[in-house]
PDB file of C-alpha atoms in Angstrom:
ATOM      1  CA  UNK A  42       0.000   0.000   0.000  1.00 89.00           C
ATOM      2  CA  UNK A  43       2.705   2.759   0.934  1.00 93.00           C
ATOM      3  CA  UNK A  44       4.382   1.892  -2.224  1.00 96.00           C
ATOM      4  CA  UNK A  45       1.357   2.738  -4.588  1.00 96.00           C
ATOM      5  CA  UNK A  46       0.385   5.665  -2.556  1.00 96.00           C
ATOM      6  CA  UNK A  47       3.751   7.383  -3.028  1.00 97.00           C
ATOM      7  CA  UNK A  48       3.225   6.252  -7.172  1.00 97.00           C
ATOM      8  CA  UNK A  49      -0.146   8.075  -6.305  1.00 96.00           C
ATOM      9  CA  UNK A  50       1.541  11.312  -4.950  1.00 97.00           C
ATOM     10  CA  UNK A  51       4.333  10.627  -8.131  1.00 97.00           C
ATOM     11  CA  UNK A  52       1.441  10.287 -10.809  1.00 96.00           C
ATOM     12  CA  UNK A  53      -0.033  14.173  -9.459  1.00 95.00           C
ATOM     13  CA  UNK A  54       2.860  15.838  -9.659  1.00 96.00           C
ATOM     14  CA  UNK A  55       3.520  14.485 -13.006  1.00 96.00           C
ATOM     15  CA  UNK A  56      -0.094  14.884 -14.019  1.00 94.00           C
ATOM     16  CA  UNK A  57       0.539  18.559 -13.119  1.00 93.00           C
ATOM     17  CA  UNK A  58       2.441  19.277 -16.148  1.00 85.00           C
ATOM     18  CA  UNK A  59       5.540  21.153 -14.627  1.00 85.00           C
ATOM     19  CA  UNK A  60       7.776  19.000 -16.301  1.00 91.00           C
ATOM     20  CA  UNK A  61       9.776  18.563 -13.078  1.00 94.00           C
ATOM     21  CA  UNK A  62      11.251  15.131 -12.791  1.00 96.00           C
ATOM     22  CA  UNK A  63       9.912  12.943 -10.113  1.00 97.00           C
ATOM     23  CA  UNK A  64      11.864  10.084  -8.806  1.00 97.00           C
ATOM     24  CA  UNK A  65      10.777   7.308  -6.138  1.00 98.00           C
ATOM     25  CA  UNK A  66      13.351   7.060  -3.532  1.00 97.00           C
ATOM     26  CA  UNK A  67      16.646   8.942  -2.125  1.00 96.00           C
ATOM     27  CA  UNK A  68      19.626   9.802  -3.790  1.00 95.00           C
ATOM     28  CA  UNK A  69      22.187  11.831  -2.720  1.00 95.00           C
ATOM     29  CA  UNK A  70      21.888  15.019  -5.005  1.00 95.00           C
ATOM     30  CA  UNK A  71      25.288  14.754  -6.302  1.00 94.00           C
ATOM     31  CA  UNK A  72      24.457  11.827  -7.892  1.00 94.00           C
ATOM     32  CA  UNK A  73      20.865  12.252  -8.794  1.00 95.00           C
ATOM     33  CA  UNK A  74      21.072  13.901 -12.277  1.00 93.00           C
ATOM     34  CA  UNK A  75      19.818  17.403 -11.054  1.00 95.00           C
ATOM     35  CA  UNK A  76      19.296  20.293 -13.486  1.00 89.00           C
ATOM     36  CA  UNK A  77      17.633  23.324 -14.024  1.00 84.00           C
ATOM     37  CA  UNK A  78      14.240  22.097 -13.843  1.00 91.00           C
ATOM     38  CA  UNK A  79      15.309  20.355 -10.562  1.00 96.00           C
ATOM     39  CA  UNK A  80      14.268  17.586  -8.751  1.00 97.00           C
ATOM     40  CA  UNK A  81      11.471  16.092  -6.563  1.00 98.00           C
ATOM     41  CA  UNK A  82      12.229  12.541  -4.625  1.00 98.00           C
ATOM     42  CA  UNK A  83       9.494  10.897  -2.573  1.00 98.00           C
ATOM     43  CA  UNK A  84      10.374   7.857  -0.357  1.00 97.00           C
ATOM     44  CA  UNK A  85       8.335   6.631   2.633  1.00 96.00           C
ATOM     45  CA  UNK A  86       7.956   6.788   6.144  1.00 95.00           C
ATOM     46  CA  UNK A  87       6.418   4.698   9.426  1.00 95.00           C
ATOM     47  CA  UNK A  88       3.087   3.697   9.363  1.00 91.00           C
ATOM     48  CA  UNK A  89       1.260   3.409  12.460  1.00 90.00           C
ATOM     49  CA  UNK A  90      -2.293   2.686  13.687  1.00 84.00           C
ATOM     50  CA  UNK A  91      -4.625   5.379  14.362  1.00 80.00           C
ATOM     51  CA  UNK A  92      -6.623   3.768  17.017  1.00 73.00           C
ATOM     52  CA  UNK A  93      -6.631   0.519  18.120  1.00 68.00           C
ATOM     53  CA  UNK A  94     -10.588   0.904  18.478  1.00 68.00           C
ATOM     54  CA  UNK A  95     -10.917   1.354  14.590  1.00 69.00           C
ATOM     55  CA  UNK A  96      -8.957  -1.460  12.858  1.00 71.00           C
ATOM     56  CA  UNK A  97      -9.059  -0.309   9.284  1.00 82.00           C
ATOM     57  CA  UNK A  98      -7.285   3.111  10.032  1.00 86.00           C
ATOM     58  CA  UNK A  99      -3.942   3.821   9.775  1.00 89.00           C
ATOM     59  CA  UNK A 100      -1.238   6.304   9.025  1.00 94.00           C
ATOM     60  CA  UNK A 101       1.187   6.054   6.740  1.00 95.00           C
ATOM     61  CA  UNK A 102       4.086   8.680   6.717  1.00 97.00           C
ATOM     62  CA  UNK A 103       6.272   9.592   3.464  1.00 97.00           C
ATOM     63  CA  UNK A 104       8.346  11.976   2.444  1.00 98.00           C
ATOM     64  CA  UNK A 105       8.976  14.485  -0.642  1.00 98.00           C
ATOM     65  CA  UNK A 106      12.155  16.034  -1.283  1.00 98.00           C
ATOM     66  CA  UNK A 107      12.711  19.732  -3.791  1.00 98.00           C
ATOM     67  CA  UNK A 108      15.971  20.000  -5.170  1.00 97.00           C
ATOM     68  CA  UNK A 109      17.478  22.512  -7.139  1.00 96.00           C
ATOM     69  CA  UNK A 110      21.117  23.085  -8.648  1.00 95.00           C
ATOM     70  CA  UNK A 111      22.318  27.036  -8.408  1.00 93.00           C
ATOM     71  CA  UNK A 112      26.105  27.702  -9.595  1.00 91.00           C
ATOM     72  CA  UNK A 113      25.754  31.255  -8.970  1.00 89.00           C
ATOM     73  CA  UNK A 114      27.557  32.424  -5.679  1.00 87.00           C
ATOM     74  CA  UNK A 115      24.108  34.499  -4.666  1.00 89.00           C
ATOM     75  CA  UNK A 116      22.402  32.436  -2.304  1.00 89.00           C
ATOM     76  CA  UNK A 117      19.486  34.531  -3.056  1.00 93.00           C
ATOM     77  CA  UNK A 118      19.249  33.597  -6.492  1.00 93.00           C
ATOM     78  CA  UNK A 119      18.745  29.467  -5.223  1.00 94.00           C
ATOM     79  CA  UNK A 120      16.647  30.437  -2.472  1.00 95.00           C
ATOM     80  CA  UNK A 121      14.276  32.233  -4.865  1.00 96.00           C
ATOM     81  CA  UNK A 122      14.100  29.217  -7.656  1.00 95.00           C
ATOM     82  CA  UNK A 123      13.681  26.636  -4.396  1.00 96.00           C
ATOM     83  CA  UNK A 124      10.879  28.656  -3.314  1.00 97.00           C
ATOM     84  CA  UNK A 125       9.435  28.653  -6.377  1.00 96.00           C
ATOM     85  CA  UNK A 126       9.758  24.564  -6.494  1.00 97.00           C
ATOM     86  CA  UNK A 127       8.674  24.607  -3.205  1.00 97.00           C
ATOM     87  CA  UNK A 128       4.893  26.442  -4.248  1.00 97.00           C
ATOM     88  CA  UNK A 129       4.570  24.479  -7.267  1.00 96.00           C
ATOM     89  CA  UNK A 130       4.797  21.329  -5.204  1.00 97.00           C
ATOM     90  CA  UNK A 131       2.258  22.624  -2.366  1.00 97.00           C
ATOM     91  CA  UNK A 132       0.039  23.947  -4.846  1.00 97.00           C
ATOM     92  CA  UNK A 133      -0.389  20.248  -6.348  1.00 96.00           C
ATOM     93  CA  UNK A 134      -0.593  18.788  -2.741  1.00 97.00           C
ATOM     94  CA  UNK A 135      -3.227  21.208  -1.732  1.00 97.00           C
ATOM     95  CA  UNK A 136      -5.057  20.593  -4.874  1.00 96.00           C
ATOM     96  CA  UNK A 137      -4.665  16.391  -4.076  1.00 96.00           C
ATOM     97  CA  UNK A 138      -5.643  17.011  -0.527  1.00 96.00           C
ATOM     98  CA  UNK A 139      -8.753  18.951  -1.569  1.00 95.00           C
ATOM     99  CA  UNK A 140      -9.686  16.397  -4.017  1.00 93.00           C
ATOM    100  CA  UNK A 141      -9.416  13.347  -1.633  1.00 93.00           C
ATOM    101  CA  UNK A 142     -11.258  15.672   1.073  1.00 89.00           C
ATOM    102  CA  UNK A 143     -14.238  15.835  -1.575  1.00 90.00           C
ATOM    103  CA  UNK A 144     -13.996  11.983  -1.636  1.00 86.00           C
ATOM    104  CA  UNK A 145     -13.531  12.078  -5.503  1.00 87.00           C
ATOM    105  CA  UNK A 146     -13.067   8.036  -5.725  1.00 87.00           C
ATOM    106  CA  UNK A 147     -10.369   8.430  -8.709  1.00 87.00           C
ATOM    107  CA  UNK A 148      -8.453  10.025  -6.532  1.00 89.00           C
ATOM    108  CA  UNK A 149      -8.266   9.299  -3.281  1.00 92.00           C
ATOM    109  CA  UNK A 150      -8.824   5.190  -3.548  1.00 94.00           C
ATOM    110  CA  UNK A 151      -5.762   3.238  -4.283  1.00 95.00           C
ATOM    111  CA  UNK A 152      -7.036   0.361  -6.769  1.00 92.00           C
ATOM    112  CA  UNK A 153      -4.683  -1.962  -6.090  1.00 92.00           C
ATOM    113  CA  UNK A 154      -4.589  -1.845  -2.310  1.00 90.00           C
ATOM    114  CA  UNK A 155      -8.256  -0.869  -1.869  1.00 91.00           C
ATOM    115  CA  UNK A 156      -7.239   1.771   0.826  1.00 91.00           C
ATOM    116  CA  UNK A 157      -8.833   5.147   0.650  1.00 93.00           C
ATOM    117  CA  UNK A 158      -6.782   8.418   1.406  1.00 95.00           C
ATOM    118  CA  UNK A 159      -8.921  10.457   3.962  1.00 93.00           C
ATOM    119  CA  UNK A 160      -6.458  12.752   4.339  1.00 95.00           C
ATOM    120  CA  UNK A 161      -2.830  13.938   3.747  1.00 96.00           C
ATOM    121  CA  UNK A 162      -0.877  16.795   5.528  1.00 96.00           C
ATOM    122  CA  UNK A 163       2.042  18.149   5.805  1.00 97.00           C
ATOM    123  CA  UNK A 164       3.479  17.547   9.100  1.00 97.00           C
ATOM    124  CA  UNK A 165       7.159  19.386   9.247  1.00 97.00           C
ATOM    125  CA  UNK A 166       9.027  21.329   6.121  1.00 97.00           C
ATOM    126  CA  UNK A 167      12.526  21.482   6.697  1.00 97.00           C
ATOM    127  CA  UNK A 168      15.788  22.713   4.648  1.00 95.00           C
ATOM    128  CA  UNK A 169      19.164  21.136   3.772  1.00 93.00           C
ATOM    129  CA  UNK A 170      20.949  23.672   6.052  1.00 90.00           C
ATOM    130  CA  UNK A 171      23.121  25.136   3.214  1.00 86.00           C
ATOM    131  CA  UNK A 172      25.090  22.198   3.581  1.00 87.00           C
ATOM    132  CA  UNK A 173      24.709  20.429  -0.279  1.00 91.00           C
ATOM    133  CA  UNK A 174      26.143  23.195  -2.562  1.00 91.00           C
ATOM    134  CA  UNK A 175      25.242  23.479  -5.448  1.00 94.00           C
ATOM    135  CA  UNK A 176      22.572  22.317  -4.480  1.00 95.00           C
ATOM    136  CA  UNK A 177      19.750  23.252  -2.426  1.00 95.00           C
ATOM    137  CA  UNK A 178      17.169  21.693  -0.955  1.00 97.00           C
ATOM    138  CA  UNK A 179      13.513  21.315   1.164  1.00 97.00           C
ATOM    139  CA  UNK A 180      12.103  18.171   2.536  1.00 97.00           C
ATOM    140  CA  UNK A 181       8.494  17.733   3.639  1.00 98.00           C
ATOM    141  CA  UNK A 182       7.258  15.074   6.432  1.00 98.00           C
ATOM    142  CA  UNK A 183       3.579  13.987   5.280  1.00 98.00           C
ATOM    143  CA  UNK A 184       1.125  11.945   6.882  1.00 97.00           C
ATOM    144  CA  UNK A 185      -1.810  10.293   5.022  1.00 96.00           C
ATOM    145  CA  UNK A 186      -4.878   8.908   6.718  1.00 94.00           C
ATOM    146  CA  UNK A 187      -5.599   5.627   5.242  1.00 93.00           C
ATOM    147  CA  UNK A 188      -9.144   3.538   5.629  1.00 90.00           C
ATOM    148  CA  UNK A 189      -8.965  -0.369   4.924  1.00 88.00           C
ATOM    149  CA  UNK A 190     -11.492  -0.730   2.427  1.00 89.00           C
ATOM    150  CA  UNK A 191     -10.826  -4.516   2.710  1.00 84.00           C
ATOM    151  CA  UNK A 192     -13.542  -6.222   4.699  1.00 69.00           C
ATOM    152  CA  UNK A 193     -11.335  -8.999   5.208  1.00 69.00           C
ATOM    153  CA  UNK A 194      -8.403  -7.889   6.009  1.00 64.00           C
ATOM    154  CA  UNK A 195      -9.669  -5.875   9.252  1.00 60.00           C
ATOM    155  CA  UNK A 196      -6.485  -3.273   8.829  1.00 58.00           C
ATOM    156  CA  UNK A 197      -3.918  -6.168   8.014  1.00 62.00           C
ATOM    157  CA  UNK A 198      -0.890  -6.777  10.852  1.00 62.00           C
ATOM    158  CA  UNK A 199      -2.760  -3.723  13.053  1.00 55.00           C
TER     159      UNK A 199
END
């Protein structure tokens, strides 16, 4: 399930038509292939049950990562085009979050699975520190709500 949910959160951003490249898992930027257009990595997280009441809840935690390169020497000049990454990747997050909120099935199910996405939100936004040059970089902390839509499996191993 965490697997096609983070193809889920891949296929939007794609779907978005930014033509930013999208990659599933974490590579050290040096070596990731990063150019102008930069780069956005999503890997995942814990998951955890909600409530041990409710059986076919859960959360499941992933991450997205923004990278741009900048060879100028201005820090402003990266800080402006990761900001800029930065709103074009909340702006299709907000718009997936809204869309999953209005229980729009072709969204917020994952067919495979059979879990529905009740929510997603961003739970911590942090930067690289400086520390990658010439590179820069954001990484977001997300939490999805998940519902078992299983009636069998009763919320799997929870």
């Amino acid at each position: 399930m965490w697997l096609e949910l983070i193809n889920k959160i891949k296929y939007e951003i794609e779907k978005a038509h930014h033509d930013i490249p999208v990659m599933v898992g974490f590579y050290n930027p040096h070596n990731a292939g990063i150019d102008e257009r930069g780069l956005v990595m999503l890997g995942r997280g814990e998951a955890t049950v909600i409530d041990a009441k409710v059986h076919n809840m859960l959360k499941q935690e992933f991450y997205i990562e923004c990278w741009i390169r900048a060879d100028s020497n201005v820090l402003e000049d990266a800080y402006r085009r990761i900001a800029e990454l930065e709103q074009t990747i909340e702006d299709v997050l907000i718009d997936f979050r809204e869309q999953c909120g209005a229980l729009n099935e072709d969204i917020c199910v994952l067919s495979d699975s059979n879990y529905q996405i009740v929510d997603i939100r961003c739970t911590n936004k942090t930067d690289d520190h400086d520390s990658m040059r010439p590179f820069t970089g954001t990484q977001y902390r997300f939490e999805a709500t998940l519902y078992d839509l299983n009636n069998d499996t009763k919320g799997g191993i929870y």
